[in-house]
Short mmCIF file of C-alpha atoms in Angstrom, two decimals:
data_model
loop_
_atom_site.label_atom_id
_atom_site.label_comp_id
_atom_site.label_asym_id
_atom_site.label_seq_id
_atom_site.Cartn_x
_atom_site.Cartn_y
_atom_site.Cartn_z
CA MET A 260 2.22 17.74 -26.13
CA SER A 261 4.88 16.68 -23.02
CA THR A 262 5.23 13.06 -22.88
CA PRO A 263 2.88 11.33 -20.45
CA CYS A 264 4.09 10.23 -16.96
CA ILE A 265 3.96 6.35 -16.24
CA ILE A 266 2.67 6.22 -12.30
CA CYS A 267 3.82 2.66 -11.25
CA VAL A 268 3.13 1.65 -7.82
CA ALA A 269 4.86 -0.11 -5.83
CA ILE A 270 2.15 -1.32 -4.16
CA THR A 271 3.92 -3.72 -0.81
CA GLY A 272 7.54 -4.48 -1.06
CA SER A 273 9.60 -6.25 1.52
CA LEU A 274 9.36 -4.76 4.73
CA PRO A 275 5.87 -2.48 5.46
CA ARG A 276 4.15 -4.58 7.73
CA LYS A 277 0.71 -4.02 9.36
CA ALA A 278 1.98 -2.86 12.56
CA ASP A 279 3.24 0.35 9.65
CA ASN A 280 0.20 1.36 8.92
CA PRO A 281 -2.76 -1.32 7.98
CA ALA A 282 -3.29 -0.05 4.45
CA VAL A 283 -0.41 -2.31 3.50
CA PRO A 284 -1.29 -4.90 0.97
CA ILE A 285 -0.43 -8.87 2.78
CA THR A 286 -2.96 -11.22 1.06
CA VAL A 287 -3.06 -11.55 -2.54
CA SER A 288 -6.68 -10.56 -2.52
CA GLU A 289 -5.12 -7.54 -0.58
CA GLN A 290 -2.86 -6.97 -3.28
CA ILE A 291 -5.48 -6.82 -5.89
CA GLU A 292 -8.08 -4.98 -4.32
CA SER A 293 -5.33 -2.47 -3.58
CA THR A 294 -4.09 -2.19 -7.19
CA HIS A 295 -7.80 -1.84 -8.30
CA ALA A 296 -7.71 1.65 -6.79
CA ALA A 297 -4.31 2.61 -8.01
CA PHE A 298 -4.50 1.53 -11.20
CA GLU A 299 -8.49 4.05 -11.08
CA ALA A 300 -6.25 6.66 -9.56
CA GLY A 301 -3.67 6.37 -12.72
CA ALA A 302 -1.10 4.16 -11.72
CA SER A 303 -0.29 1.79 -15.13
CA ILE A 304 2.22 0.01 -14.14
CA VAL A 305 2.45 -2.50 -10.48
CA HIS A 306 5.31 -3.09 -8.98
CA ALA A 307 5.09 -6.84 -7.41
CA HIS A 308 6.00 -8.31 -4.15
CA VAL A 309 4.29 -11.54 -2.32
CA ARG A 310 4.01 -11.85 1.23
CA ASN A 311 3.56 -15.33 3.44
CA ASP A 312 0.10 -15.57 5.78
CA ASP A 313 3.09 -14.45 8.78
CA GLU A 314 4.01 -11.05 6.55
CA THR A 315 7.37 -12.24 5.90
CA PRO A 316 9.40 -11.27 2.66
CA SER A 317 8.01 -15.22 0.28
CA SER A 318 9.57 -15.81 -3.48
CA ASP A 319 6.46 -18.38 -4.11
CA PRO A 320 5.56 -18.78 -7.83
CA GLU A 321 2.05 -19.01 -6.49
CA LYS A 322 1.00 -15.86 -5.24
CA PHE A 323 2.85 -14.55 -7.58
CA ALA A 324 0.35 -16.45 -10.19
CA ALA A 325 -2.43 -15.32 -8.32
CA LEU A 326 -1.69 -11.84 -8.17
CA LYS A 327 -1.01 -11.76 -12.16
CA ASP A 328 -3.95 -13.17 -12.87
CA GLY A 329 -6.00 -11.10 -10.54
CA VAL A 330 -4.71 -7.73 -11.82
CA GLU A 331 -4.90 -8.95 -15.62
CA LYS A 332 -8.38 -9.43 -14.70
CA HIS A 333 -9.29 -6.29 -12.97
CA CYS A 334 -7.15 -3.97 -14.11
CA PRO A 335 -7.77 -4.26 -17.95
CA GLY A 336 -3.91 -3.35 -19.89
CA MET A 337 -2.00 -2.92 -15.96
CA ILE A 338 1.66 -3.46 -17.03
CA ILE A 339 2.75 -6.15 -14.07
CA GLN A 340 6.29 -5.45 -13.18
CA PHE A 341 7.64 -8.58 -10.63
CA SER A 342 10.60 -7.48 -8.25
CA THR A 343 13.29 -9.95 -8.11
CA GLY A 344 14.89 -8.57 -4.94
CA GLY A 345 17.18 -9.87 -3.08
CA ARG A 346 14.48 -9.39 -0.04
CA SER A 347 11.70 -12.27 -1.16
CA GLY A 348 15.40 -14.94 -1.86
CA ALA A 349 18.31 -15.81 -2.61
CA GLY A 350 20.41 -17.03 -5.57
CA GLN A 351 18.26 -17.97 -8.53
CA THR A 352 15.25 -18.53 -6.34
CA ARG A 353 14.59 -14.83 -6.61
CA GLY A 354 13.40 -15.58 -10.72
CA GLY A 355 11.76 -18.76 -10.21
CA MET A 356 8.59 -16.07 -11.13
CA LEU A 357 9.29 -14.72 -14.47
CA PRO A 358 8.62 -18.13 -16.43
CA LEU A 359 5.03 -16.87 -15.22
CA GLY A 360 6.13 -13.46 -18.19
CA PRO A 361 5.15 -10.96 -16.68
CA ASP A 362 5.44 -7.64 -18.94
CA MET A 363 8.22 -6.35 -16.90
CA ALA A 364 9.97 -7.31 -13.85
CA SER A 365 12.98 -5.48 -11.86
CA LEU A 366 16.98 -5.88 -12.05
CA SER A 367 19.24 -4.85 -10.34
CA VAL A 368 22.56 -5.11 -12.15
CA GLY A 369 25.14 -4.60 -9.28
CA SER A 370 25.31 -4.25 -5.28
CA ASN A 371 25.05 -1.37 -2.61
CA ASN A 372 24.54 -0.89 0.70
CA PHE A 373 21.30 -0.72 2.70
CA PRO A 374 19.99 -0.08 5.94
CA THR A 375 21.90 -2.90 7.98
CA ARG A 376 23.64 -5.15 5.22
CA VAL A 377 24.69 -5.18 1.40
CA TYR A 378 22.28 -5.86 -0.99
CA GLU A 379 23.97 -8.58 -3.24
CA ASN A 380 24.12 -8.75 -6.53
CA PRO A 381 26.42 -10.47 -8.07
CA PRO A 382 27.46 -10.95 -11.92
CA GLU A 383 26.66 -14.20 -12.37
CA LEU A 384 23.16 -13.74 -10.85
CA VAL A 385 22.71 -10.41 -13.02
CA ASP A 386 23.74 -12.85 -16.19
CA TRP A 387 21.20 -15.02 -15.08
CA LEU A 388 18.11 -12.88 -14.31
CA ALA A 389 18.29 -10.78 -17.75
CA ALA A 390 19.00 -14.04 -19.85
CA GLU A 391 15.60 -14.94 -18.09
CA MET A 392 13.67 -12.15 -18.65
CA LEU A 393 15.13 -12.35 -22.19
CA SER A 394 14.09 -15.76 -22.71
CA TYR A 395 11.13 -15.08 -21.64
CA SER A 396 10.60 -12.52 -23.25
CA ILE A 397 10.13 -9.73 -20.01
CA LYS A 398 11.21 -6.13 -20.32
CA PRO A 399 13.46 -5.39 -16.88
CA GLU A 400 13.56 -1.75 -15.10
CA ILE A 401 16.71 -1.65 -14.36
CA GLU A 402 16.56 -0.47 -10.43
CA ALA A 403 20.16 2.29 -9.93
CA PHE A 404 21.04 2.90 -6.78
CA ASP A 405 24.43 3.95 -7.99
CA LEU A 406 25.96 5.56 -11.20
CA SER A 407 27.73 2.27 -11.92
CA HIS A 408 24.58 0.42 -12.29
CA ILE A 409 23.62 3.08 -15.47
CA LEU A 410 26.22 2.34 -16.70
CA LYS A 411 26.34 -1.20 -16.32
CA ALA A 412 22.97 -1.38 -17.64
CA ALA A 413 24.68 -0.01 -20.36
CA ASP A 414 27.44 -2.39 -21.57
CA MET A 415 25.19 -5.47 -20.97
CA HIS A 416 22.25 -3.62 -23.33
CA ARG A 417 26.16 -3.23 -25.72
CA ARG A 418 26.74 -7.30 -25.43
CA GLY A 419 22.54 -7.97 -26.46
CA GLN A 420 21.89 -9.10 -22.59
CA ILE A 421 18.79 -6.21 -22.12
CA LYS A 422 17.23 -6.38 -25.70
CA ASP A 423 15.96 -3.06 -25.92
CA THR A 424 16.97 0.87 -24.89
CA PRO A 425 17.01 0.22 -21.29
CA TYR A 426 14.59 1.41 -18.67
CA VAL A 427 16.44 3.22 -15.58
CA GLN A 428 14.75 3.72 -12.69
CA PHE A 429 16.60 5.66 -10.13
CA VAL A 430 16.76 4.82 -6.51
CA MET A 431 17.58 8.04 -3.72
CA GLY A 432 17.25 8.17 -0.60
CA VAL A 433 17.87 4.44 1.16
CA LYS A 434 19.91 4.70 4.40
CA ASN A 435 23.77 3.80 3.35
CA ALA A 436 23.37 3.85 -0.62
CA MET A 437 22.46 7.18 -2.77
CA PRO A 438 20.62 9.73 -1.43
CA ALA A 439 18.07 12.46 -2.45
CA ASP A 440 20.78 14.68 -4.00
CA ARG A 441 19.98 16.40 -6.83
CA GLN A 442 22.98 17.65 -8.94
CA VAL A 443 23.63 13.77 -9.06
CA PHE A 444 19.82 13.21 -10.18
CA ASP A 445 19.86 15.65 -12.92
CA PHE A 446 23.59 13.82 -13.43
CA TYR A 447 21.79 10.74 -14.09
CA VAL A 448 19.13 12.06 -15.89
CA GLN A 449 22.42 13.45 -18.00
CA THR A 450 23.65 10.05 -18.58
CA VAL A 451 21.11 8.10 -19.37
CA LYS A 452 20.75 10.36 -22.64
CA ARG A 453 23.93 10.45 -23.36
CA LEU A 454 23.71 6.12 -23.16
CA PHE A 455 20.71 5.68 -24.69
CA GLY A 456 19.75 8.86 -26.69
CA GLU A 457 17.64 12.13 -25.92
CA LYS A 458 14.29 9.86 -26.22
CA ALA A 459 15.09 7.36 -23.77
CA GLN A 460 12.58 7.44 -21.36
CA TRP A 461 13.48 6.63 -17.41
CA CYS A 462 12.38 6.73 -13.62
CA ALA A 463 12.78 7.84 -9.91
CA ALA A 464 11.56 6.78 -6.98
CA GLY A 465 12.69 7.91 -3.85
CA ILE A 466 12.98 6.22 -0.57
CA GLY A 467 10.30 6.98 2.83
CA THR A 468 10.55 11.37 3.01
CA ASN A 469 12.63 11.21 -0.36
CA GLN A 470 9.16 9.75 -1.83
CA LEU A 471 7.19 13.07 -2.58
CA VAL A 472 10.81 15.33 -3.79
CA LEU A 473 11.64 12.37 -6.48
CA ASN A 474 7.91 12.35 -7.52
CA GLU A 475 8.24 16.62 -7.87
CA TRP A 476 11.95 16.03 -9.62
CA SER A 477 10.83 13.36 -12.58
CA VAL A 478 7.84 14.88 -13.21
CA SER A 479 9.37 18.96 -13.89
CA SER A 480 11.53 17.19 -15.69
CA GLY A 481 10.32 14.75 -18.45
CA GLY A 482 10.38 11.60 -16.77
CA HIS A 483 8.03 8.71 -15.36
CA ALA A 484 7.83 8.44 -11.82
CA ARG A 485 6.85 5.33 -8.66
CA THR A 486 5.16 5.35 -5.71
CA GLY A 487 3.15 2.68 -3.11
CA LEU A 488 3.48 1.96 -0.07
CA GLU A 489 6.98 0.27 0.30
CA ASP A 490 9.26 2.99 -0.67
CA ASN A 491 6.66 5.33 1.78
CA ILE A 492 3.68 4.65 4.40
CA ARG A 493 2.84 8.80 5.28
CA LEU A 494 1.06 10.93 3.57
CA SER A 495 2.96 13.47 5.85
CA LYS A 496 5.13 13.68 8.67
CA THR A 497 1.86 12.66 10.96
CA GLN A 498 -0.21 11.48 8.71
CA LEU A 499 -0.29 7.74 7.20
CA ALA A 500 -1.07 7.12 3.87
CA PRO A 501 -4.59 5.87 3.60
CA SER A 502 -3.90 3.73 0.67
CA ASN A 503 -1.36 3.07 -2.29
CA ALA A 504 -3.95 4.75 -4.31
CA ALA A 505 -3.64 7.91 -1.81
CA LEU A 506 -0.33 8.20 -3.24
CA VAL A 507 -0.48 7.61 -7.10
CA GLN A 508 -3.52 10.77 -6.70
CA ARG A 509 -0.69 12.85 -5.24
CA VAL A 510 1.15 12.01 -8.33
CA ALA A 511 -1.91 12.61 -10.51
CA ASP A 512 -1.59 16.51 -8.70
CA ILE A 513 1.77 16.80 -9.72
CA CYS A 514 1.10 15.79 -12.89
CA ALA A 515 -1.32 18.52 -12.82
CA GLN A 516 0.53 21.06 -11.85
CA HIS A 517 3.19 20.40 -14.34
CA HIS A 518 1.17 20.58 -17.68
CA ARG A 519 1.43 16.86 -17.43
CA PRO A 520 -0.73 14.03 -18.79
CA VAL A 521 -1.18 10.84 -16.79
CA ALA A 522 0.15 7.96 -19.31
CA THR A 523 -3.55 5.24 -19.02
CA ALA A 524 -2.44 1.55 -19.84
CA SER A 525 -2.64 2.03 -23.49
CA GLN A 526 0.02 5.18 -23.66
CA ALA A 527 2.33 3.36 -20.63
CA ARG A 528 2.34 0.70 -23.18
CA ARG A 529 3.30 2.22 -26.17
CA ILE A 530 5.89 4.68 -24.33
CA LEU A 531 8.13 1.74 -23.08
CA GLY A 532 8.10 -0.67 -26.42
CA ILE A 533 5.91 -3.55 -24.00
CA ALA A 534 2.90 -5.48 -26.78
#
């Protein structure tokens, strides 16, 4: 049997607002409800940001704590992954919620261009975030916006800054960063296997219309898939996604087409080595 596909749902992010799609969950209670529906549809990881009441990004640990408590209550066993991304805060405020001990946290190990700015991840901050994740037994998900980020993760693993085999997520389709290019995607997969072993697990995320493309590439190539309203608010050019669950169901349908089972939460934990 092929490896079950882990579906990660990125429920909110820092950019989409209700004016873009009313289904975007903003308050903690909305996020918990949306995550529960996505969990029921097949998601086994929730990638979480939090927002202020005016919908602007927040790094408030109290909001993260409330979200974590709600997901643990309503989605038993689901892997909780906090974002340490740069839109939610500056410097070490980006990791201020890590003492809460989520199962996972995103870790960008290098800088790159975004649509209107530079996404800065200076080495000293990367080192600090990695050390915090080690301290609180949090598994990092390496967000690779560039090939160099995969190689940097390998170096950090050799140095002991990343404890277990790095779990790398390829992010493609961000304007001014890496486009959704199939040859590059295939080389990313080859690079992960060369550096971390043939059985190394990996994931991919596509932004906007690239979400469906990356979902199909990932599932058909034996990797894992990320979806959700953070990355894409539409089901098609003319149809807004009615929910995070609808985007998760779309990935589950792709898994069925490729004869891959959708990973349960317990299976996802075993695959990623999370207790």
